[in-house]
Every structure is written in structure tokens, then in C-alpha cells.
Coordinates of C-alpha atoms and ligand atoms in Angstrom, one line a residue:
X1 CA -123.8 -87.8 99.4
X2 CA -121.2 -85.8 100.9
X3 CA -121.1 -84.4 104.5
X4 CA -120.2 -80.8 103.8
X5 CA -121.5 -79.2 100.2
X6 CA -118.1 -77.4 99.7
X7 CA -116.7 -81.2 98.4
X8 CA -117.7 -80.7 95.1
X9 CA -117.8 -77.5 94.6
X10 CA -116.3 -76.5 90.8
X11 CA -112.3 -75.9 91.1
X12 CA -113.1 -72.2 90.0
X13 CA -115.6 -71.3 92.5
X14 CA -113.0 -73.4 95.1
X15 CA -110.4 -71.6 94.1
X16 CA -112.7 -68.1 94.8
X17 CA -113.7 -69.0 97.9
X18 CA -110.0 -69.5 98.6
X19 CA -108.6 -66.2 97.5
X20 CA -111.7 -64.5 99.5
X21 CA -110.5 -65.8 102.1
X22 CA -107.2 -65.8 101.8
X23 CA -107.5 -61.9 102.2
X24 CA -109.4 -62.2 105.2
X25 CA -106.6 -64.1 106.5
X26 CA -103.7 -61.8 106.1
X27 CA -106.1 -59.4 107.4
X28 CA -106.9 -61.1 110.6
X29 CA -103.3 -62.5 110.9
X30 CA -101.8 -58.9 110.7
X31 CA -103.3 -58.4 114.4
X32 CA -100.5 -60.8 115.9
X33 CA -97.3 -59.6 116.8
X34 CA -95.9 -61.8 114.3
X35 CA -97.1 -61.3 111.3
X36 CA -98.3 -57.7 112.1
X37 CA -94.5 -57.0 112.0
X38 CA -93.6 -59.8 108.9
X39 CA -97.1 -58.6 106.6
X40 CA -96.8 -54.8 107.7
X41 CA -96.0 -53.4 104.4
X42 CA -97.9 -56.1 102.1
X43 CA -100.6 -54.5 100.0
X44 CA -104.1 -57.2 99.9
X45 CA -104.9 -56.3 96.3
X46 CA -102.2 -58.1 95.4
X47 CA -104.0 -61.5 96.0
X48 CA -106.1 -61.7 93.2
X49 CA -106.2 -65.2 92.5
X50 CA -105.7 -68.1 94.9
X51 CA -101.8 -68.7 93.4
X52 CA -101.2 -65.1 94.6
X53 CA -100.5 -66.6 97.3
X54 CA -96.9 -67.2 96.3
X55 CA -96.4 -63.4 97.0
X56 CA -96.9 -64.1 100.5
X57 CA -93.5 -65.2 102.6
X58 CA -93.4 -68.7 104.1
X59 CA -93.3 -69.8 108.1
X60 CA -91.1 -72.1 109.2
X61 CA -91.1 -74.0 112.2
X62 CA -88.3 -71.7 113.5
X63 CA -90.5 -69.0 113.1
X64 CA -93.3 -70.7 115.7
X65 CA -90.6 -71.8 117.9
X66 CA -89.1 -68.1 118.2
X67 CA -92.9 -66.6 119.0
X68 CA -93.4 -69.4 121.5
X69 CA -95.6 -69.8 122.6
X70 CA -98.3 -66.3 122.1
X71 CA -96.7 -64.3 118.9
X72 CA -99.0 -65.7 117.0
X73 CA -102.1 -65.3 118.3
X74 CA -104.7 -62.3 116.4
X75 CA -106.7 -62.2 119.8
X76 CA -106.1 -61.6 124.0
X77 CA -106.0 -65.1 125.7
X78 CA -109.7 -64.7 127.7
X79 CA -111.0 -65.8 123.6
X80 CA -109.1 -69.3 123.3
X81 CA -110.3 -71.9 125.4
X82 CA -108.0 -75.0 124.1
X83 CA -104.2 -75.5 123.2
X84 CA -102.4 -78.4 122.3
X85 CA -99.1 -78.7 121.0
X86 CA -96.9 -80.7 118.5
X87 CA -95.2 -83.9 119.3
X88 CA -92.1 -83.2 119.4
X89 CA -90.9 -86.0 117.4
X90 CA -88.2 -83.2 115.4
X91 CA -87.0 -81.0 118.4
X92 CA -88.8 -78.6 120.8
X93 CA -92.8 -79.0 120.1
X94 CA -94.4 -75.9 119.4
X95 CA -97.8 -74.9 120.8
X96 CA -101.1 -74.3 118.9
X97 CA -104.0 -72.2 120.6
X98 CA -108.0 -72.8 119.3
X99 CA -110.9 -70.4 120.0
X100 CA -115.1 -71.9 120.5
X101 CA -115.0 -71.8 117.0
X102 CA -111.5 -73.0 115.9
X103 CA -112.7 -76.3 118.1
X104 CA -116.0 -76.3 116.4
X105 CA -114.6 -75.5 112.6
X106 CA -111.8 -78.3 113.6
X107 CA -114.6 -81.0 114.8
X108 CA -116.1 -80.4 111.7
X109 CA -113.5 -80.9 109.2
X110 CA -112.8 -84.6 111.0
X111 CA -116.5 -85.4 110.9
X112 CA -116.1 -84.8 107.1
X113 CA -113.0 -86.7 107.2
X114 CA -114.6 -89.6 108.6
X115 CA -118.2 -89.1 106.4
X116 CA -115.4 -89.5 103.2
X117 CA -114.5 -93.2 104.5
X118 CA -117.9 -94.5 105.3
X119 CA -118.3 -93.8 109.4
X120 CA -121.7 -93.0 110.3
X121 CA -123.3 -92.0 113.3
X122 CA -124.3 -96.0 113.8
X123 CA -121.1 -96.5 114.6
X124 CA -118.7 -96.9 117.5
X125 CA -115.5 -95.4 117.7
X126 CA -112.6 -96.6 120.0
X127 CA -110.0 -93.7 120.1
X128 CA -106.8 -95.5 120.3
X129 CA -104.4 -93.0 120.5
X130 CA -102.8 -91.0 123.4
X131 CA -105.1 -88.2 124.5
X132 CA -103.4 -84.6 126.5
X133 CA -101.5 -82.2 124.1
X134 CA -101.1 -84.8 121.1
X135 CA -104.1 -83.7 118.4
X136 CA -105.2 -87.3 117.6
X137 CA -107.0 -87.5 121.2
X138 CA -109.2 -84.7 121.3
X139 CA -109.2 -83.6 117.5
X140 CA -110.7 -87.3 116.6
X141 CA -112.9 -87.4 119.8
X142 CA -114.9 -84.6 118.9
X143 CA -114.7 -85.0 115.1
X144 CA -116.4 -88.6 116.3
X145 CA -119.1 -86.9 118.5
X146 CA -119.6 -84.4 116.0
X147 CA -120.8 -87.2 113.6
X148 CA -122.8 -88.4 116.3
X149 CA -120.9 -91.7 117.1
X150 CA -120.7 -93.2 120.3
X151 CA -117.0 -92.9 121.0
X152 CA -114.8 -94.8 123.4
X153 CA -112.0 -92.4 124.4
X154 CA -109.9 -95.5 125.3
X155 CA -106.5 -93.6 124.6
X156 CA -103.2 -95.7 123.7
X157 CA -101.8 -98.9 125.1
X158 CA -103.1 -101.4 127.4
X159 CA -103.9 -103.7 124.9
X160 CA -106.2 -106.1 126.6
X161 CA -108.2 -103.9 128.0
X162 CA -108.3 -102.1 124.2
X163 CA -109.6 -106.2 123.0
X164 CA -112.1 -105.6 126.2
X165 CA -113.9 -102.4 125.3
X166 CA -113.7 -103.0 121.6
X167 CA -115.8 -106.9 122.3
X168 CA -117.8 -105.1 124.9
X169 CA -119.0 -102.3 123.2
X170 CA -118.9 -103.9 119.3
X171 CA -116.8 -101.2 118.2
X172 CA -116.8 -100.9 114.7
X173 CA -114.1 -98.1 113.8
X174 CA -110.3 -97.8 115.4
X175 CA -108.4 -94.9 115.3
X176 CA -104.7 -96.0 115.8
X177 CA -101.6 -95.2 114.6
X178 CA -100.4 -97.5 111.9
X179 CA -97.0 -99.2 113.7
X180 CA -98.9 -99.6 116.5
X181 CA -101.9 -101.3 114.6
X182 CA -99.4 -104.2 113.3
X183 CA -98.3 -104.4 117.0
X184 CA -102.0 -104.8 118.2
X185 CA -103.2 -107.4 115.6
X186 CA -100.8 -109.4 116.4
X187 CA -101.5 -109.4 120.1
X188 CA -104.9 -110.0 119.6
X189 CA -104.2 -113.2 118.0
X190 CA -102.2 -113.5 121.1
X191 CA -105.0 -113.6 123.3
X192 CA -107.0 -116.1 121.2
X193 CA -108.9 -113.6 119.2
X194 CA -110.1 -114.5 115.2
X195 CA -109.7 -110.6 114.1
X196 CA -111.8 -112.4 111.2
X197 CA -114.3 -112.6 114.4
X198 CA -114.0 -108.6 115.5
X199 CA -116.9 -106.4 115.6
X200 CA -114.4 -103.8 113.7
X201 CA -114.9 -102.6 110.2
X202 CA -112.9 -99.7 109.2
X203 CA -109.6 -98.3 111.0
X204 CA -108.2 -94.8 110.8
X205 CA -104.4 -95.2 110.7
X206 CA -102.3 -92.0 110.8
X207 CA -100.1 -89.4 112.7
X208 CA -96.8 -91.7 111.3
X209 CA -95.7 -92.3 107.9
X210 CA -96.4 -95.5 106.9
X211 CA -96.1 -97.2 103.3
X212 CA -98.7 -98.8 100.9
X213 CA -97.3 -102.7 102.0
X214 CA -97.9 -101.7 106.1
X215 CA -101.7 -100.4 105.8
X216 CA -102.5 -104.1 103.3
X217 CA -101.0 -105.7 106.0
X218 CA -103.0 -103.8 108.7
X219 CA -106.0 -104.7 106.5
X220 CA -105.1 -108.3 106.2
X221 CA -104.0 -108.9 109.5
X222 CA -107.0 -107.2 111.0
X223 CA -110.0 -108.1 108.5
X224 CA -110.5 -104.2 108.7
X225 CA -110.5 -101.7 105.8
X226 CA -107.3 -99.2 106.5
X227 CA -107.7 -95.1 105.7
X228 CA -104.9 -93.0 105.9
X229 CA -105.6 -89.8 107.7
X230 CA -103.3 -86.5 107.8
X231 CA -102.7 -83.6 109.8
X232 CA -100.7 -81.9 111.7
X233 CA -100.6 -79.7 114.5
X234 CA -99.7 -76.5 113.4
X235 CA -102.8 -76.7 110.9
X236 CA -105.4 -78.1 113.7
X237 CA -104.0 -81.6 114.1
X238 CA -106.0 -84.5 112.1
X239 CA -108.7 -83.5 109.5
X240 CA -106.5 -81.7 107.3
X241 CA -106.1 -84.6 104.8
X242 CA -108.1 -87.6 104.5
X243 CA -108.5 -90.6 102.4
X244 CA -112.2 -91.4 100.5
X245 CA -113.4 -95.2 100.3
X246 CA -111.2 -95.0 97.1
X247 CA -108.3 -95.0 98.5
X248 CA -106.0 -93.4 96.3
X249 CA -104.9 -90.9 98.1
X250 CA -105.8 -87.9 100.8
X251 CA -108.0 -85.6 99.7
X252 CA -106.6 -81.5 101.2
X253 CA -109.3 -80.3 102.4
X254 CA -109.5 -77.3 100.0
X255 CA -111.3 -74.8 102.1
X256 CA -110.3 -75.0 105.0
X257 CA -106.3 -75.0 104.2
X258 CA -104.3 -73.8 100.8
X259 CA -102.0 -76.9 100.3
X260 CA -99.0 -76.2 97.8
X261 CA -95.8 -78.3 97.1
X262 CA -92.4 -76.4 96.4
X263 CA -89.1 -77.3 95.9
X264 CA -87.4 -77.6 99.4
X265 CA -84.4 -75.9 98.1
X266 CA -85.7 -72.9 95.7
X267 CA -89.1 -72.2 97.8
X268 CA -90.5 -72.6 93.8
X269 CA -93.5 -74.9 93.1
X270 CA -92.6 -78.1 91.6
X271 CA -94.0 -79.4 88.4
X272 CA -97.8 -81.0 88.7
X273 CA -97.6 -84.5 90.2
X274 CA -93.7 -84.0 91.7
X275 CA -92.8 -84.7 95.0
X276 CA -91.9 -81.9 97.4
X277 CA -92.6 -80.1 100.7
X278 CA -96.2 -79.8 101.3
X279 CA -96.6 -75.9 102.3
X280 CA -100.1 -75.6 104.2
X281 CA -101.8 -72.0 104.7
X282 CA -104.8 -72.4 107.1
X283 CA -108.2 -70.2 105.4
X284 CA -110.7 -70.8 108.7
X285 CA -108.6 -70.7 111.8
X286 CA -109.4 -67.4 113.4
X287 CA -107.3 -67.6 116.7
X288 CA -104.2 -68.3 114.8
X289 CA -103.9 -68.4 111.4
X290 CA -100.6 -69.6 110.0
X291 CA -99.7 -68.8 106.5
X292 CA -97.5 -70.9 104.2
X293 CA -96.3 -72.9 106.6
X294 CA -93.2 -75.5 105.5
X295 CA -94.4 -78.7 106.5
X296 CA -91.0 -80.4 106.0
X297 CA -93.4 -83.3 105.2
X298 CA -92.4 -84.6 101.7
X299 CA -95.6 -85.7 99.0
X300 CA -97.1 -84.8 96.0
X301 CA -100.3 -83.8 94.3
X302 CA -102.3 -86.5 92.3
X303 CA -103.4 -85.6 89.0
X304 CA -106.4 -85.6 88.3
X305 CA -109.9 -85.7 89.5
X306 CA -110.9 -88.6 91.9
X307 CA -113.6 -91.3 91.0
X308 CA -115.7 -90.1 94.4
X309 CA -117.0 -86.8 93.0
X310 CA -114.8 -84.9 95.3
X311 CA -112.9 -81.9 93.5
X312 CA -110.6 -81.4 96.5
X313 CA -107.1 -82.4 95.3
X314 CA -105.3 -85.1 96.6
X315 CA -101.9 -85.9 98.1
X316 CA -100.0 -88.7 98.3
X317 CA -98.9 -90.8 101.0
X318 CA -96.7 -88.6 103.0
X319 CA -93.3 -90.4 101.9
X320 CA -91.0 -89.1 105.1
X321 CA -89.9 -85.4 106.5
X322 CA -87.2 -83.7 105.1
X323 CA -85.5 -84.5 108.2
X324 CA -85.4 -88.3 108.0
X325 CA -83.1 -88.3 105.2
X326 CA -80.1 -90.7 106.4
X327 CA -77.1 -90.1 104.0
X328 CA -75.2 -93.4 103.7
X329 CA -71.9 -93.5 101.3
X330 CA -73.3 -90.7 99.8
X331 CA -76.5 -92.2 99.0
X332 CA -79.9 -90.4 100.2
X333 CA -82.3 -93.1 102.1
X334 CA -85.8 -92.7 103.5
X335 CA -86.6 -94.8 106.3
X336 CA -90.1 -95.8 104.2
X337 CA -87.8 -97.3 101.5
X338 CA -86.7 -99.7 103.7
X339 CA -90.3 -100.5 105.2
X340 CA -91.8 -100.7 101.9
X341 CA -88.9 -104.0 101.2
X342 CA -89.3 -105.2 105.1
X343 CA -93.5 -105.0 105.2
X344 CA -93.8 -106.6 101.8
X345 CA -91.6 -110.1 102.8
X346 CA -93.9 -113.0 104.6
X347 CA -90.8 -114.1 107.0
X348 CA -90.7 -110.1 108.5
X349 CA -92.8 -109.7 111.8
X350 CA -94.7 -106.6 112.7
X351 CA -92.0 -104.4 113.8
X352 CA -88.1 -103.1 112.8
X353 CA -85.5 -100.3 113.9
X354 CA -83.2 -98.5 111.9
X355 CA -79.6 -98.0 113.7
X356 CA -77.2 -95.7 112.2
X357 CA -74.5 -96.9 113.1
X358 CA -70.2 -96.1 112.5
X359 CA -68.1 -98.6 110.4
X360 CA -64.7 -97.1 110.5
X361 CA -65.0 -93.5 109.3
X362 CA -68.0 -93.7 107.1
X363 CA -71.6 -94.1 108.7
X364 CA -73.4 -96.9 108.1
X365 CA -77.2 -98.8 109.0
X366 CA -77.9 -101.8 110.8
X367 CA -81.6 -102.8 110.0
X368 CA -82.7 -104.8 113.2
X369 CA -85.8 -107.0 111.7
X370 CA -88.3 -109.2 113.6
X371 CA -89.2 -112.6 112.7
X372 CA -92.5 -114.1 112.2
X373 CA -92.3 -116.5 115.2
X374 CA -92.9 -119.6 112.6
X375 CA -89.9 -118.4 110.6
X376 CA -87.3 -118.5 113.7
X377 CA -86.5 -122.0 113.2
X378 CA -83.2 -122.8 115.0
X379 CA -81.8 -124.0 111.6
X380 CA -79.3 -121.2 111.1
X381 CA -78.9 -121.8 107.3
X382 CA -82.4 -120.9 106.9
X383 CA -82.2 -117.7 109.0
X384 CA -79.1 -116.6 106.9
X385 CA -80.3 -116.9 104.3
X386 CA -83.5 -115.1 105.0
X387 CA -80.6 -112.1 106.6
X388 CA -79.2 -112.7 102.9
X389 CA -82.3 -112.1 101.0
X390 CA -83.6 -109.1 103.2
X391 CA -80.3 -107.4 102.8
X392 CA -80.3 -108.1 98.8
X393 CA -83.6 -106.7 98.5
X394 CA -82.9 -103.9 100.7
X395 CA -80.1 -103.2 98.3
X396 CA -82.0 -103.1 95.5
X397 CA -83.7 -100.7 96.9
X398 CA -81.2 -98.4 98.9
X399 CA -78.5 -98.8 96.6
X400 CA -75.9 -99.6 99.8
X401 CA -76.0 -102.9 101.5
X402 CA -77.0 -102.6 105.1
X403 CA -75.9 -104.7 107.6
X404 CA -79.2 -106.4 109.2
X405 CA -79.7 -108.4 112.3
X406 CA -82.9 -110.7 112.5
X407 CA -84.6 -110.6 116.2
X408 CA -87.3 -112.7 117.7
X409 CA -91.3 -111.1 117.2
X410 CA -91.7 -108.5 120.2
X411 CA -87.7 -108.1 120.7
X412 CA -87.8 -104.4 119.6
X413 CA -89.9 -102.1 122.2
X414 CA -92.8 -100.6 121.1
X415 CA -93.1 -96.9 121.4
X416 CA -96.8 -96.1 122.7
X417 CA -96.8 -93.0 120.6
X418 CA -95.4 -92.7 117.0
X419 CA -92.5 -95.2 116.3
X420 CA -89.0 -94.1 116.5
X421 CA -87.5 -95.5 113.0
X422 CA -84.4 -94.2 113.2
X423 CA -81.7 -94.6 116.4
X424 CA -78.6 -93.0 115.9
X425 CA -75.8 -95.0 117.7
X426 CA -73.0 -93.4 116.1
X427 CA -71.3 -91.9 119.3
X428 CA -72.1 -95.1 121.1
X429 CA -70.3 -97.8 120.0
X430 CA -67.4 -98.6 117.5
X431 CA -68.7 -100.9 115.2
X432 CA -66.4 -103.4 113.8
Ligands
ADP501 P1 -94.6 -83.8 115.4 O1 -94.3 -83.0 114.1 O2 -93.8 -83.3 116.5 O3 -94.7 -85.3 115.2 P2 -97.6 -83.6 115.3 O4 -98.1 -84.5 116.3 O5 -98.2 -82.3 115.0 O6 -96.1 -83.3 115.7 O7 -97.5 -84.5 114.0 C1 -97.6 -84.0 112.7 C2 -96.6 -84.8 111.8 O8 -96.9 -86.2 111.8 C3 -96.8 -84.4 110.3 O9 -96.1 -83.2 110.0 C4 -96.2 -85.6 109.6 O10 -94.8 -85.6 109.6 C5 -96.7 -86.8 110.5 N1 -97.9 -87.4 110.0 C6 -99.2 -87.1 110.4 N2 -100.1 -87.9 109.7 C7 -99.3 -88.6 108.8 C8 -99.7 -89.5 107.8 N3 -100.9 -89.9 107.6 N4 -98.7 -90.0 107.1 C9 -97.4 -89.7 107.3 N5 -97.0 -88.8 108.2 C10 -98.0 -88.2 109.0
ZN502 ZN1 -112.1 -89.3 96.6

């Protein structure tokens, strides 16, 4: 029923395997310059139980950026035969080196992920997203193999040839990322596609935060069923969090990774089902393991058990980084508030921007919105009031009125890679 027994495994004898090997990682991880210097003087008996691990200190990003790019490796270089790094999308990426078996433990964990959401090896998967350093190439692609799938390693943009190999080969699972998926459906109707007519069945849409309106969209627009899929990576890249045909919400994959969620200011847990940083400890990577790592992702557990049978807890949707926060008159905004308002309204197209933007002395946001192409009538009474009702709603939901400017469908560029919500033009231009 499951792909790997350890989903259903009771909580306690989880939560043993966990604090097993959660002493076997301090223990390998104190042969890296790194943490051989931060874990010198920590005794092991002290983890007793898997919460033990609060006793341990965290790793920042700072941290991996200051051992860049080999403090953290346990082993010499001739073992690792793989690295890939982070994005980027926050500052300088950092780099993450994988041993045989870290590829082969990692392949695994994203053949479970896709086993959760009903992928089998029947089925043909079209990798839509960028392959090189970015995890979502490779870490999919062999997850995909690993299940036995045939798998198109089409990588990201180009979308008519995308159309071509998915009607070619009747693929029957994407893997894109989510703002790009909105941009896609749209284009295939474009090019005189039904999606209602599209070999596809289920899409994996992740590597972006995106809200609960965006993936029924994706689902509607596409006739596809839409799973959200975490990772990041520092803790392998995909295949660390992953949603089950319930859909409600990501499964951590329990023995693979500790996941806790702490108060980004006091380093404290938060109370069960708050939102906070997501702190991630991995418990199988042997090349380098990387121990209570802060995310700066922002989410929170869900109580309770899950109607699949899995015992693994769940997270979530990832509601933004710590780092998106926009403070406008003194108000705190996350970009997903907005697209939460903007993906739920008929009249909004597929895509938006965020421009910060400077009003005098205080700092302000323009909300650049597209327009479903049958909505931009040349009446301008309809369109302002449409700018009206999108900036009332917005309101409601920020708390500040934004200023917002409706564009044509397509007007905003579309990144090939995760979307940049946020453009800060404050040094740019003097607003009026
Ligand atoms: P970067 O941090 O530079 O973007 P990665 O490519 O490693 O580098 O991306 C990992 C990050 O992407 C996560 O920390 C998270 O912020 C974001 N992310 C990945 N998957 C999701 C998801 N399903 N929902 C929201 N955010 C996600
Ligand atoms: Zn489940």
C-alpha cells in the first residue's frame, strides 16, 4: 500500500529510529571541520529521546555560506560523486555535495514521494523544470527512474515543444513549478489545445510558494490533479516533504529528516499547530549531514493523524520565507497574502508582480495585475472598477491599500525559474 514500510511505522518506534540515528549523525558529522570544531565538547548520551535534539545548536545559512563550499563535508572528495547547489533566490547559493548512496537514499525518498500521490511505474513523466545545479532536475529525474517511469527530461521553457513531447509521448505526470504551470495552461490553450483533451493526469507543482487558490486553478485550468512537493537543497533538494492523494498537507518525511518548528525570534518550539520556521536535521545523509538547519521557510505542523494511514507528520503549505516579509506603514505583508486575494478573482490572469515602491518618505506597493484577455474591455469604467475592487479586497486583506495597475495577459515577463514576486524599485523612481 505504501512504497517504503517506514510510512506507518507507530510514532514511538519512529520516534526510536530517529534518536538512533540521530546519534549516528552527530557522530559522523563530528568528522567535518565544521561541526568537529561546533560538536567537539557535546556528550551523545545526552540524546535520549528524539526531542533531545533541542540540546543540539542550530545551522544557519551563514554558517554553510562561511564553510563554502567543503567545511562540511564528513569524507575526502574522491567519495562524492554529485553536487548541486541552492538557487540563489536569497543571496549567495550555497553548495551541497552527495555520495553513491546519498544519490541513491535521495532517489528513493522522491520515488516515495511520488508512490504517496498515485504515480506508478505505468506512467510517463515530463520533467519540466530547469536541470544543472537546481535540485528539481536531477533529484525528480532519478526519483522518476527509480519508480520505473519513463521519464522525459524535457527541462524548463520552450513551451511548444513541452505541448510536443507531452502529445507525443502521452505523458501522464508534469513536474513544474506552480507560476509557471498557470503560465503554461494558458499557452496551451493558445495553441488550440483542450487541456480537457491532454494525456496528463497528475502534476507535481513545487520549488515556489504558492497558495491553496493558485494549485485549484492549476487543477482547473489544466484538468490535472495538483500535489504540492517540498524540499530544499540543503536537505537533498525535493523529496523531503510531499503531499498524499489527500491533499491536506505535506507529509515530513520522518526518517529521513527531523522537522521542528521554533519561534524565529527565541529559537523555542512553538505551540502544536503554530506557524514558525521549519528547522530540518537530515538522519540518512552520510556525505554531509546538516543538523538543525533554519529553513527561514515559515509553516506549521498539522494536528493530527492523516486519513492515508501515513504516521509521518505533516506541514502546511509553506506560507513565505522569513525574508519576504515587506513592512508597509508598519504593517507586516507576505507576498502569498496578496496571491491568495489576486488568484481567487475570475477577472485576474495567470500572472502579477509586486513593486515596492517610495511614496514620499514612507514605502509603499504597487500590485501590477494581469487581465483575463476577455476582461480588458476598452470600457475604462469597467476596468476601474475592477482596479477598485482588487485594491478593496487586497485591503481587507493587507490592512494598507496598495496602489495597483491592471496589465494586459502576458505583459509581465515570465521568469523560467521560480517567479520573482517581489521587485524593489525604491531607489529607482520617485513615485508621485
Ligand atoms: P533557494 O533557497 O535559493 O531558492 P533551493 O532551490 O534549494 O534554493 O530552494 C529551496 C527553497 O524553495 C525552500 O527553502 C523554499 O523557500 C522554497 N520551496 C521549495 N518547495 C516549496 C513549496 N512546495 N512551497 C513553498 N516553497 C517552496
Ligand atoms: Zn496522508
Amino acid at each position: 500500500m505504501f512504497y517504503h514500510p517506514s510510512e506507518s511505522l507507530k510514532r514511538s518506534e519512529l520516534e526510536n529510529l530517529q534518536v538512533e540515528r540521530l546519534r549516528a549523525v552527530v557522530e559522523n558529522a563530528r568528522k567535518s571541520p565544521f561541526y568537529g570544531e561546533r560538536l567537539k565538547d557535546f556528550d551523545i548520551r545526552e540524546l535520549q529521546t528524539a526531542s533531545d535534539i533541542t540540546k543540539l545548536p542550530f545551522t544557519t545559512k551563514d554558517d554553510l555560506r562561511s564553510q563554502y563550499p567543503y567545511g562540511l563535508l564528513t569524507r575526502s572528495l574522491d567519495d562524492f560523486v554529485r553536487l548541486h547547489a541552492s538557487s540563489g533566490t536569497t543571496g549567495t547559493p550555497t553548495a551541497v555535495f552527495y555520495t553513491q548512496k546519498d544519490i541513491d537514499q535521495w532517489a528513493d525518498l522522491m520515488a516515495r514521494s511520488m508512490y504517496a500521490v498515485g504515480v506508478r511505474r505505468s506512467d510517463v513523466l515530463q520533467n519540466m523544470s530547469g536541470y544543472g545545479l537546481f535540485t528539481g532536475g536531477l533529484g525528480i529525474h532519478y526519483g522518476s527512474e527509480r519508480l520505473g517511469c519513463l521519464t522525459v527530461p524535457a527541462g524548463a521553457g520552450n513551451t511548444r515543444r513541452q505541448i510536443k513531447l507531452i502529445r507525443d509521448f502521452s505523458v501522464t505526470v508534469l513536474h513544474i513549478i506552480p507560476s509557471f504551470a498557470l503560465y503554461f495552461a494558458q499557452k496551451v490553450v493558445e495553441e488550440g489545445f483542450d487541456p480537457a483533451e491532454m494525456p496528463w493526469k497528475v502534476a507535481l507543482i513545487g520549488a515556489e510558494p504558492h497558495t491553496e487558490e493558485t494549485r485549484r486553478r492549476i487543477e482547473e485550468l489544466m484538468h490535472i490533479k495538483a500535489y504540492n512537493s517540498y524540499g530544499l537543497s540543503e536537505m537533498n533538494g525535493p523529496g523531503v516533504a510531499f503531499e498524499c492523494t489527500e491533499q491536506t498537507g505535506m507529509h515530513v518525511w520522518e526518517d529521513a529528516y527531523i522537522a521542528e518548528i521554533i519561534d524565529p525570534a527565541t529559537g523555542e518550539h512553538v505551540a502544536e499547530g503554530e506557524v514558525g520556521e521549519l528547522v530540518m536535521t537530515t538522519l540518512t545523509r552520510e556525505g554531509m549531514p546538516i543538523i538543525r538547519y533554519r529553513t527561514r521557510d515559515l509553516t506549521r505542523f498539522i494536528p493530527g493523524q492523516c486519513a492515508c494511514g501515513r504516521t509521518h507528520r505533516r506541514i502546511d503549505r509553506i506560507t513565505g520565507r522569513a525574508d519576504d516579509m515587506l513592512i508597509i506603514k508598519g504593517v507586516n505583508i507576505y507576498p502569498m497574502q496578496i496571491e491568495q486575494v489576486l488568484m481567487a478573482m475570475p477577472e485576474v490572469g495567470q500572472n502579477y508582480v509586486i513593486e515596492l515602491i517610495r511614496e514620499g518618505f514612507m514605502d509603499q506597493i504597487r500590485v501590477k495585475v494581469e487581465v483575463k484577455e476577455e476582461y480588458f474591455v476598452e470600457d475604462m469604467r469597467v476596468l476601474r472598477n475592477l482596479q477598485k475592487s482588487i485594491a478593496a479586497r487586497l485591503c481587507n486583506e493587507i490592512l494598507v491599500t496598495p496602489r495597483v495597475e491592471l496589465v494586459m495577459h502576458d505583459a509581465i515577463p515570465k521568469a523560467a525559474g521560480k517567479a520573482v514576486r517581489v521587485v524593489d524599485l525604491r531607489d529607482q523612481e520617485k513615485d508621485s
